[in-house]
Every structure is written in structure tokens, then in C-alpha cells.
mmCIF file of C-alpha atoms and ligand atoms in Angstrom:
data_model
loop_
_atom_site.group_PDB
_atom_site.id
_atom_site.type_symbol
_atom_site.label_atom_id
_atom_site.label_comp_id
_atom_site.label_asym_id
_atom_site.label_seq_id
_atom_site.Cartn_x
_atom_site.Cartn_y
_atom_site.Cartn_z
ATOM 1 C CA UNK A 1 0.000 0.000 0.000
ATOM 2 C CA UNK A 2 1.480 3.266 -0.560
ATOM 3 C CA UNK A 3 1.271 6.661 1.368
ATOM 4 C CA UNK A 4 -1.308 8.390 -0.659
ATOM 5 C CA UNK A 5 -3.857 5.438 -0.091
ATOM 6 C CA UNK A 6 -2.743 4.925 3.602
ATOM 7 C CA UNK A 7 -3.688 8.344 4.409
ATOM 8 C CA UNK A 8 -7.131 8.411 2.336
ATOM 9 C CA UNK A 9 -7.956 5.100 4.665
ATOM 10 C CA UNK A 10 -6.595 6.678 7.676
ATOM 11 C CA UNK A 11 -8.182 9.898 7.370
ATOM 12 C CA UNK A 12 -11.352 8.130 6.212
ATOM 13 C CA UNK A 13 -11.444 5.547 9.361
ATOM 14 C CA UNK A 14 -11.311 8.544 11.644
ATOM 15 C CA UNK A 15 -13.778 10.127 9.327
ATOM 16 C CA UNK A 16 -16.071 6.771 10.348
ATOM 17 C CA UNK A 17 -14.903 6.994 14.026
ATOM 18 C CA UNK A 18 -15.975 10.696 14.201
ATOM 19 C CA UNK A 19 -19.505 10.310 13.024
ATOM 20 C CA UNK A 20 -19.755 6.769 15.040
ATOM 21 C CA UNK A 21 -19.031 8.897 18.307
ATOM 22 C CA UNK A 22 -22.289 10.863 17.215
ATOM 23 C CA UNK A 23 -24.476 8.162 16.696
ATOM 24 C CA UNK A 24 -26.076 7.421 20.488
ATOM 25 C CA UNK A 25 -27.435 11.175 20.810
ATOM 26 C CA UNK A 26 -28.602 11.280 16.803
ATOM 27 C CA UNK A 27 -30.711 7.634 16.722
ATOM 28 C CA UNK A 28 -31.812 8.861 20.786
ATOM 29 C CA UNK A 29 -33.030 11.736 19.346
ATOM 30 C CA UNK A 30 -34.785 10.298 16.234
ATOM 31 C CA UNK A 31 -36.633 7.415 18.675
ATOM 32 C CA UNK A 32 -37.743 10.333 20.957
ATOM 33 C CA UNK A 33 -39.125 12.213 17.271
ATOM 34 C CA UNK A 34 -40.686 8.871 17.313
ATOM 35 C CA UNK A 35 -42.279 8.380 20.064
ATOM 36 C CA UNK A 36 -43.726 11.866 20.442
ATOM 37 C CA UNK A 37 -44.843 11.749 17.094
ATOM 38 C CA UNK A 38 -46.729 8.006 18.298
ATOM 39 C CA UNK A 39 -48.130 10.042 21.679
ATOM 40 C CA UNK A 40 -49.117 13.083 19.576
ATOM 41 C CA UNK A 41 -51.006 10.719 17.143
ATOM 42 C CA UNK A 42 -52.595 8.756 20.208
ATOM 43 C CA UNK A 43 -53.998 11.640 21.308
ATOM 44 C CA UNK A 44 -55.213 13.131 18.570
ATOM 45 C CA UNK A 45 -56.896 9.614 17.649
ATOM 46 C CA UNK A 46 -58.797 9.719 21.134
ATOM 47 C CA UNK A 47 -59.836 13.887 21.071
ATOM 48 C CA UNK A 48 -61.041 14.109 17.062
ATOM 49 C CA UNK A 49 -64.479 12.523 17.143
ATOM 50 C CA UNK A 50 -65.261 14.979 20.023
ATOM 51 C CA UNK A 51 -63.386 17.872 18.334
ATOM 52 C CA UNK A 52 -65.110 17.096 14.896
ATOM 53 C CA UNK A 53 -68.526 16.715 16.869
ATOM 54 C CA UNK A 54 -68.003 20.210 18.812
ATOM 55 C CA UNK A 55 -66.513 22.099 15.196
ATOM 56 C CA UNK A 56 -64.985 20.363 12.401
ATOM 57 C CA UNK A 57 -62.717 23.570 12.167
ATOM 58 C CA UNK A 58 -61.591 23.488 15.426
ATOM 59 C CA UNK A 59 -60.646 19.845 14.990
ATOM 60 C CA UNK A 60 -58.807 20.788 11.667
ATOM 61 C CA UNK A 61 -56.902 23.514 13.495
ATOM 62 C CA UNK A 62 -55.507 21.047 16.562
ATOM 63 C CA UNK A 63 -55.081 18.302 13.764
ATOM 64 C CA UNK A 64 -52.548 20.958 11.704
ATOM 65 C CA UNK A 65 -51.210 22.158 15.272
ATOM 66 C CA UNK A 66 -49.991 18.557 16.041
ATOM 67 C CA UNK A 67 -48.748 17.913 12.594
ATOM 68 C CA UNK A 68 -46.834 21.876 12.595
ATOM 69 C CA UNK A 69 -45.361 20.699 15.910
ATOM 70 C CA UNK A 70 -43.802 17.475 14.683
ATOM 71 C CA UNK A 71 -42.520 18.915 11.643
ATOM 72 C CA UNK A 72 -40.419 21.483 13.477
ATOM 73 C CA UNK A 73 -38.769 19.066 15.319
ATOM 74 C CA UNK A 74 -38.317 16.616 12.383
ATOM 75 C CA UNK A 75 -36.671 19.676 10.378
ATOM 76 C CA UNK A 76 -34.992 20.873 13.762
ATOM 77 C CA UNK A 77 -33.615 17.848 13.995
ATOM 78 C CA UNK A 78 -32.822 16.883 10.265
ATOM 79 C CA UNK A 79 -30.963 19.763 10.003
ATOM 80 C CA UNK A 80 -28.590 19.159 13.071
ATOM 81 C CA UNK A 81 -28.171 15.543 11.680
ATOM 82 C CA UNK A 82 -27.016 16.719 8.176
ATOM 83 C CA UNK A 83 -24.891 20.103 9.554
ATOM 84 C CA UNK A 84 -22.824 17.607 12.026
ATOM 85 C CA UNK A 85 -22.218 14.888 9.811
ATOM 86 C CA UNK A 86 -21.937 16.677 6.200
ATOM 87 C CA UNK A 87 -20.356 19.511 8.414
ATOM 88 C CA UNK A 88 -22.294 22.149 6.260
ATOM 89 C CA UNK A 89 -23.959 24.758 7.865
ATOM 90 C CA UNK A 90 -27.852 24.041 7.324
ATOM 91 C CA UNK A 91 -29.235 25.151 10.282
ATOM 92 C CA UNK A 92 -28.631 29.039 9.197
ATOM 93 C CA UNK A 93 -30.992 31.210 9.403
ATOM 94 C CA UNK A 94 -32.495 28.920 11.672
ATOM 95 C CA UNK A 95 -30.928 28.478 14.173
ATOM 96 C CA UNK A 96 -33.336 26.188 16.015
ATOM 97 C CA UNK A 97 -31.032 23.644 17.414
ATOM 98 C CA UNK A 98 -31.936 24.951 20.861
ATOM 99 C CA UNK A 99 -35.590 24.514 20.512
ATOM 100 C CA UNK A 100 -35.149 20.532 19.412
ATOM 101 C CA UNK A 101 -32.581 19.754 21.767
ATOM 102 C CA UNK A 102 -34.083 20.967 24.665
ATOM 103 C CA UNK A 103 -37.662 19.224 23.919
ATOM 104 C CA UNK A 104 -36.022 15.924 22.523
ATOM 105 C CA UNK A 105 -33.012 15.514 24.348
ATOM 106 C CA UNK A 106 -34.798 14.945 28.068
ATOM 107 C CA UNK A 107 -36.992 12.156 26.186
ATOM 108 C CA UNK A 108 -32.951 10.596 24.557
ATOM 109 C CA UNK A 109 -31.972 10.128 28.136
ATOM 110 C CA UNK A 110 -34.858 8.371 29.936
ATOM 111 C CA UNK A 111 -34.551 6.270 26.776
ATOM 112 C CA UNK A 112 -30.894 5.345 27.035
ATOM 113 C CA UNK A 113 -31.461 4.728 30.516
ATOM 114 C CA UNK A 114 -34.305 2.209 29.607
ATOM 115 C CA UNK A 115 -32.014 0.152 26.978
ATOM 116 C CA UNK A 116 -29.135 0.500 30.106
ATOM 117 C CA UNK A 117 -27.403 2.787 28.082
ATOM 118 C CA UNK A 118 -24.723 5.270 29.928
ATOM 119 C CA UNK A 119 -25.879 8.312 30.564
ATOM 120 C CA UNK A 120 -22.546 9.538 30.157
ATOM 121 C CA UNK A 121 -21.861 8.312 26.948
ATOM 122 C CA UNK A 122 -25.382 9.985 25.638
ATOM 123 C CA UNK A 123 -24.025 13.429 26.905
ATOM 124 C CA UNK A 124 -20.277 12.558 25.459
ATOM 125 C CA UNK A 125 -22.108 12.037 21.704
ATOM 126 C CA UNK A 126 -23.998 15.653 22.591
ATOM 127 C CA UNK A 127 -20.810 17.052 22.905
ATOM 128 C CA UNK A 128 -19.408 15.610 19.885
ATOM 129 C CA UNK A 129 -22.528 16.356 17.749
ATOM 130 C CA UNK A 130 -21.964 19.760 19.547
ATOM 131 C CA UNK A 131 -18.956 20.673 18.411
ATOM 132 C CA UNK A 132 -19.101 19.312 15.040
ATOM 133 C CA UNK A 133 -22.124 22.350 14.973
ATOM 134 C CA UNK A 134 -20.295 24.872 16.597
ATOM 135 C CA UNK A 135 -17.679 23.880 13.543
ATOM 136 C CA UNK A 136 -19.900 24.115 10.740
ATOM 137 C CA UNK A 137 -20.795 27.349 11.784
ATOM 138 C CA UNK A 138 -16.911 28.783 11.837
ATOM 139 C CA UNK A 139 -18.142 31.487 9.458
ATOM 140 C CA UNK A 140 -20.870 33.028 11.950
ATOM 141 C CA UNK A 141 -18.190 33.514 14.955
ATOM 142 C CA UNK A 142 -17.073 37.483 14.283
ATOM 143 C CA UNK A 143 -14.913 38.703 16.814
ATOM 144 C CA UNK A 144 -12.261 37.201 19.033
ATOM 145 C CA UNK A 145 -12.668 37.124 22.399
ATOM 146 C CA UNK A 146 -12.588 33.901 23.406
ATOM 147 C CA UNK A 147 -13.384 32.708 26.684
ATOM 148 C CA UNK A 148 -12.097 29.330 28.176
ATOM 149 C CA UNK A 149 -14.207 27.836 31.226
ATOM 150 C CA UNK A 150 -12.257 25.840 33.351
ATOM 151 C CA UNK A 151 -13.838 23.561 36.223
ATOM 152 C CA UNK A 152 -12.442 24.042 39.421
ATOM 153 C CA UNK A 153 -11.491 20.445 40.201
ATOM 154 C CA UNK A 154 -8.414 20.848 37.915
ATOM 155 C CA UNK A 155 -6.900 22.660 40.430
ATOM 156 C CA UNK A 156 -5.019 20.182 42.579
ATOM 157 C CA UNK A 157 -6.633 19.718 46.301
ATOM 158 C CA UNK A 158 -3.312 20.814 48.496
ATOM 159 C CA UNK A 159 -3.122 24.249 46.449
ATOM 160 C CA UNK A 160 -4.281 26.781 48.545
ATOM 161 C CA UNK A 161 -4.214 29.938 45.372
ATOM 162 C CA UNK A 162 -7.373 31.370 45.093
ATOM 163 C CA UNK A 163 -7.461 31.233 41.267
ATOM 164 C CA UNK A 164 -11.450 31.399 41.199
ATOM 165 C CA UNK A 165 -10.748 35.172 41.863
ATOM 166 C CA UNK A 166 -8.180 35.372 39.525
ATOM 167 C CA UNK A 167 -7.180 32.476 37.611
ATOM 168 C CA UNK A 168 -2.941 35.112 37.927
ATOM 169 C CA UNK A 169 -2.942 33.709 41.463
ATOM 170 C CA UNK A 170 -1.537 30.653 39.638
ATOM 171 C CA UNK A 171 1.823 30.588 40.524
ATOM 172 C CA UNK A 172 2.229 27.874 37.591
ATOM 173 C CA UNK A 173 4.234 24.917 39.999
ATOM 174 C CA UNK A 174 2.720 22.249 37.380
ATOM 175 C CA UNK A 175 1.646 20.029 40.165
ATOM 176 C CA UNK A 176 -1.787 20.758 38.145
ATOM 177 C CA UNK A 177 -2.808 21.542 34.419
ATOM 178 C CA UNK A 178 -4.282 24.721 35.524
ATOM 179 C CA UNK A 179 -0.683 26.331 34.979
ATOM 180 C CA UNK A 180 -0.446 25.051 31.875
ATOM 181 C CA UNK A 181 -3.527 26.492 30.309
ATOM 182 C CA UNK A 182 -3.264 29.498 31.698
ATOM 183 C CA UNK A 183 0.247 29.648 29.761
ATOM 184 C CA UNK A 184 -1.385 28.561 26.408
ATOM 185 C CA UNK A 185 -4.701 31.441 27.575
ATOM 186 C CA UNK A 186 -1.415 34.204 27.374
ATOM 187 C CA UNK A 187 0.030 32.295 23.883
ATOM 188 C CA UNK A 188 -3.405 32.699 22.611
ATOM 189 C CA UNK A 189 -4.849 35.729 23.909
ATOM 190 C CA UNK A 190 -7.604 34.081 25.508
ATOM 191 C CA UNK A 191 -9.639 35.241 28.622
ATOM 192 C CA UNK A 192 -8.974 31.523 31.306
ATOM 193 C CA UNK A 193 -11.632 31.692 33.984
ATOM 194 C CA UNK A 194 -12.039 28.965 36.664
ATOM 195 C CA UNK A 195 -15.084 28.329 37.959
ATOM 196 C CA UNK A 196 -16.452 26.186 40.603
ATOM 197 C CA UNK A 197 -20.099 25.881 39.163
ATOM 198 C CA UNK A 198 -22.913 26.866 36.485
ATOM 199 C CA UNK A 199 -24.167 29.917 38.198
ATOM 200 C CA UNK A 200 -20.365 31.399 38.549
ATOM 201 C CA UNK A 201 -19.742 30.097 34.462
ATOM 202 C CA UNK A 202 -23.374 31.594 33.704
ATOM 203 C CA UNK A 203 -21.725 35.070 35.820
ATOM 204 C CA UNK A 204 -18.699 35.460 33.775
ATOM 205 C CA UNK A 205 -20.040 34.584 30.181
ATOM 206 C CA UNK A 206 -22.449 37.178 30.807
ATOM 207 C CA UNK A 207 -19.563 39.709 32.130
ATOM 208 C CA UNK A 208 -17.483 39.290 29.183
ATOM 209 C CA UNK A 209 -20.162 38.293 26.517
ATOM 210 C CA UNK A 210 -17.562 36.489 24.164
ATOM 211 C CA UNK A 211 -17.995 35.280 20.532
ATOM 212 C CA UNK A 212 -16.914 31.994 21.384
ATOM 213 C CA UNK A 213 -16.099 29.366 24.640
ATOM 214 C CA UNK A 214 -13.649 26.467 25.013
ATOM 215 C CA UNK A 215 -15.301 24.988 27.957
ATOM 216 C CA UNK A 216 -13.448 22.470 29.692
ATOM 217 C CA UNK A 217 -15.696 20.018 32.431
ATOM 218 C CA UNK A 218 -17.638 16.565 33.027
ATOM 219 C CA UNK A 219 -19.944 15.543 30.439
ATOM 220 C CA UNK A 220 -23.146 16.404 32.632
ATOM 221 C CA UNK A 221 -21.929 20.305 33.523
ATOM 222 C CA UNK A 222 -20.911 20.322 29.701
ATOM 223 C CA UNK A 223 -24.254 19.679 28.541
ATOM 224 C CA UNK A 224 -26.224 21.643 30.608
ATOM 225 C CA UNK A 225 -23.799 24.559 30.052
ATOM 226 C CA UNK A 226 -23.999 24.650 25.757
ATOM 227 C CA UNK A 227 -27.415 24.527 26.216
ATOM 228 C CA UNK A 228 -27.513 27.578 29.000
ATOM 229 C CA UNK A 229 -25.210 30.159 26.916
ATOM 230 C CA UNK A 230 -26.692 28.749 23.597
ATOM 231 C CA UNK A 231 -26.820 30.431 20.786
ATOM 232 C CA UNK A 232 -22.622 31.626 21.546
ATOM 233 C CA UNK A 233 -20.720 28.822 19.931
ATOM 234 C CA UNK A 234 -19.172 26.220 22.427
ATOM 235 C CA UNK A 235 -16.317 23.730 21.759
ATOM 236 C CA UNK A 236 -16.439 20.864 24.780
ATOM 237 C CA UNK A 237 -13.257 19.352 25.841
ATOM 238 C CA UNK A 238 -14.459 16.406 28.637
ATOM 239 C CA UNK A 239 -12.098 15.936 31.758
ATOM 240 C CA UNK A 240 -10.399 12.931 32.868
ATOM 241 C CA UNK A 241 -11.080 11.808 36.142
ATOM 242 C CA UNK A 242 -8.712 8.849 37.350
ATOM 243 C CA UNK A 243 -9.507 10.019 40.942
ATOM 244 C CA UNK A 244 -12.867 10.117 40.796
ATOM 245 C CA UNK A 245 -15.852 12.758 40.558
ATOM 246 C CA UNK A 246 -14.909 16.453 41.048
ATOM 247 C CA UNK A 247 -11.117 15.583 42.633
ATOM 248 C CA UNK A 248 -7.921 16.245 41.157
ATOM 249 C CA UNK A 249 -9.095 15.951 37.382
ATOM 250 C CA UNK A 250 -7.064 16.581 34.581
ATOM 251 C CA UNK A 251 -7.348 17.084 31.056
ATOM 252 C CA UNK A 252 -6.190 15.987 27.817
ATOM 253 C CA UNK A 253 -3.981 19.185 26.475
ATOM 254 C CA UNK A 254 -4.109 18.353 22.777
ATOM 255 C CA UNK A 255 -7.929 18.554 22.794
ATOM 256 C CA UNK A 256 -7.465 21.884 24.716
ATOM 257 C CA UNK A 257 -5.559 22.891 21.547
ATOM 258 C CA UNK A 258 -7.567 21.546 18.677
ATOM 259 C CA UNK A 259 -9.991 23.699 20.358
ATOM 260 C CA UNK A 260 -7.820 26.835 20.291
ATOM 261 C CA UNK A 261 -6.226 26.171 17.032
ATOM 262 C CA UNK A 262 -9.728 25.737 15.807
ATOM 263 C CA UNK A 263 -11.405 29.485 17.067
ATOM 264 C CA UNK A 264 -7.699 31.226 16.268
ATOM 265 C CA UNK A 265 -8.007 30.004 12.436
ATOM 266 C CA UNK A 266 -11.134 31.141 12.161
ATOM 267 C CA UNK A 267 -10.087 34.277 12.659
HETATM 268 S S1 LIG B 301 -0.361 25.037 38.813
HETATM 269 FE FE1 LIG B 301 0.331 25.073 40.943
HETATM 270 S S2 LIG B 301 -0.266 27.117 41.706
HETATM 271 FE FE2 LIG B 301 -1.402 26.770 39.823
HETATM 272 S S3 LIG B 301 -3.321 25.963 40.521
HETATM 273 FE FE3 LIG B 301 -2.030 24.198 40.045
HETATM 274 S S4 LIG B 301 -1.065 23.664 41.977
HETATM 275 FE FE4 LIG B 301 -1.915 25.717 42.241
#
């Protein structure tokens, strides 16, 4: 085999392995479409002969109501399907990605949990479907102040620097990676800001309202946070926790990067 075809396989297995990572959250999503398109059509079966009894009009109107609603969530959702596997952006002007993941997603993870499926991994593929959006639509982010959110659990447990405050009271020892990326924040001319919850992220994005965020944290506060600051662009980077929940977590720096090199080229 030579190099050319080599590469064209490699690049197209991790091509494969890309959109596989997507999968769980995309067919969760479509089986939720399903099933409240199955409960919207149950109950429209059981209310039309009283509806058509009481006004045929009237049943007309709730019967196009039902069938509107559906078909903003199938185009909702066709359209994030497409954008983060094609990686074209399709969901401008719309911009409805908010609307169909916040209805559809709740209904993905009661039904992962019913076929035993890890929550976790459900709200890794968000992520991943996530930033393959926030991607697409390189061409919408304008300016360049870029915020990165780190979690506070990076910082080691026996450091006593309040870098919540000021993320400068790192003293940069390296016993953590929270010297690190505050190092690659000055390379980059990105604003680092630790924070040791959502309300405290939700406080800062607000006090520096930037065109783009590099959040770093656990696939639950990840998830929960794109959808709070949606519709500013977010590129997730999930921690590693070989100590556990919330203790001493680390992450893996050449994500950290992709995600920078990604919002400085697209300047
Ligand atoms: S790099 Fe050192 S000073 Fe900075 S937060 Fe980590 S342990 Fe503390």
C-alpha cells in the first residue's frame, strides 16, 4: 500500500470513528421524534371525534397544530443531523437547534437509561454532535474574544491559590494543568476563567459576553452549560477523572488545543 492510499484510509477511518461517536445522541433523538410523534397521534386519535362533533374547524386547526409541531422538530432535527455529519452549515438562518434539543433531548436520556445505556456516553455524543455544529458554523463567529471555562477540580486539592478570583494567582508549579492552560490562555490571547459551578460560568459569560467558549468540564456540567449560553458557539473538551468525581481531574492538552487552534483560524 502506498502513502497516498494509507492516508485516504486513515483519514477516512477517523472520518467513520468521528460520526460513530455521534451516533447514540442522533438515533436517541430520532426514537424520541418517534415516540412523540406516536403520543401526539394517540392523542389526537382519542380527542377528534369529540373535536369534529363540537366544530370540524376546530378539529382541523388542533389536527394541523400537532402535525406543525412534529414537523419542526423533524426539520430541527434533520438539520442538526445533516450540519454535524456533512459539516455544512444548514441550520442558518435557523438556528433552532436549541428549541429541538431541549424538547427531545430529556426524552434521549430516559430512553438510554431504559435500553441500560450510559448516561454519560449519551451526553459525550452531545458534545461531539456539539462541536461538530459549533464547527460548521466557523463562518458566523465574528470577533475574538474567546473565553475558556475551566472547572475548578483541575486545580489540585493541596493548592491553597485562590485562582477562582483570579485564575494570575496561579503561581504555575505544574503540580496541576491549571498552569499550563493558563500559559497557552497568554500564547493565545484568551480570557482563562475557573469556575467552581454553572451559576459562577453563567456570571462570567455574561460579564465578558464572548464570541466563542472552550469549555473544559464533566460531560453532565458540559451539557447543561452549551445549552444555558446557547446560541454563543461552544467547543467541549471532557475531563479525565482517574480520581474520581470532582477531585484532582485533569485534562487531555491536545484537545485543549484543537480547540484553540480551531477558534484562532477562524479568525
Ligand atoms: S499550577 Fe500550581 S499554583 Fe497553579 S493551581 Fe495548580 S497547583 Fe496551584
Amino acid at each position: 500500500m502506498n502513502n497516498s492510499t494509507l492516508s485516504v484510509s486513515v483519514s477516512e477511518e477517523t472520518a467513520w470513528r468521528a460520526a460513530w461517536t455521534k451516533f447514540p445522541f442522533l438515533f436517541f433523538c430520532w426514537l424520541s421524534l418517534l415516540i412523540v410523534a406516536g403520543i401526539e397521534g394517540v392523542i389526537y386519535y382519542l380527542i377528534h371525534p369529540r373535536l369534529f362533533e363540537l366544530n370540524p374547524r376546530v378539529d382541523l386547526l388542533v389536527g394541523i397544530s400537532f402535525l406543525l409541531f412534529f414537523g419542526i422538530l423533524f426539520s430541527g432535527l434533520f438539520l442538526i443531523t445533516v450540519t454535524s455529519l456533512v459539516g455544512i452549515d444548514l441550520l442558518y438562518p435557523h438556528n433552532k437547534r436549541s428549541v429541538t434539543v431541549k424538547l427531545l433531548f430529556p426524552v434521549a436520556i430516559s430512553l438510554a437509561q431504559l435500553f441500560k445505556i450510559d448516561r454519560n456516553k449519551l451526553r459525550a455524543s452531545f458534545v461531539k454532535v456539539n462541536n461538530a455544529l459549533t464547527k460548521a458554523q466557523s463562518g458566523r463567529i465574528k470577533g475574538d474574544k474567546i473565553l475558556v471555562l475551566l472547572p475548578h477540580c483541575l486545580q489540585i486539592d493541596i493548592c491553597n491559590r485562590k485562582i477562582t478570583n483570579d485564575v494570575n494567582n496561579c503561581v504555575r508549579c505544574g503540580r496541576c494543568p491549571v498552569g499550563e492552560l493558563v500559559t497557552l490562555g497568554e500564547q493565545h490571547g484568551l480570557k482563562i476563567e475557573v469556575v467552581n459551578g454553572g451559576t459562577l460560568a453563567r456570571r462570567k459569560v455574561a460579564a465578558l459576553h464572548p464570541d466563542g467558549i472552550i469549555a473544559v468540564a464533566c460531560e453532565r456540567d458540559l451539557t447543561l452549560g452549551i445549552q444555558d449560553v446557547h446560541p454563543i458557539p461552544v467547543y467541549g473538551v471532557i475531563n479525565d477523572r482517574p480520581h474520581g468525581p470532582c477531585v484532582n481531574t485533569c485534562v487531555d492538552m491536545s484537545l485543549v488545543l484543537d480547540a484553540i487552534r480551531f477558534f484562532r483560524k477562524n479568525q
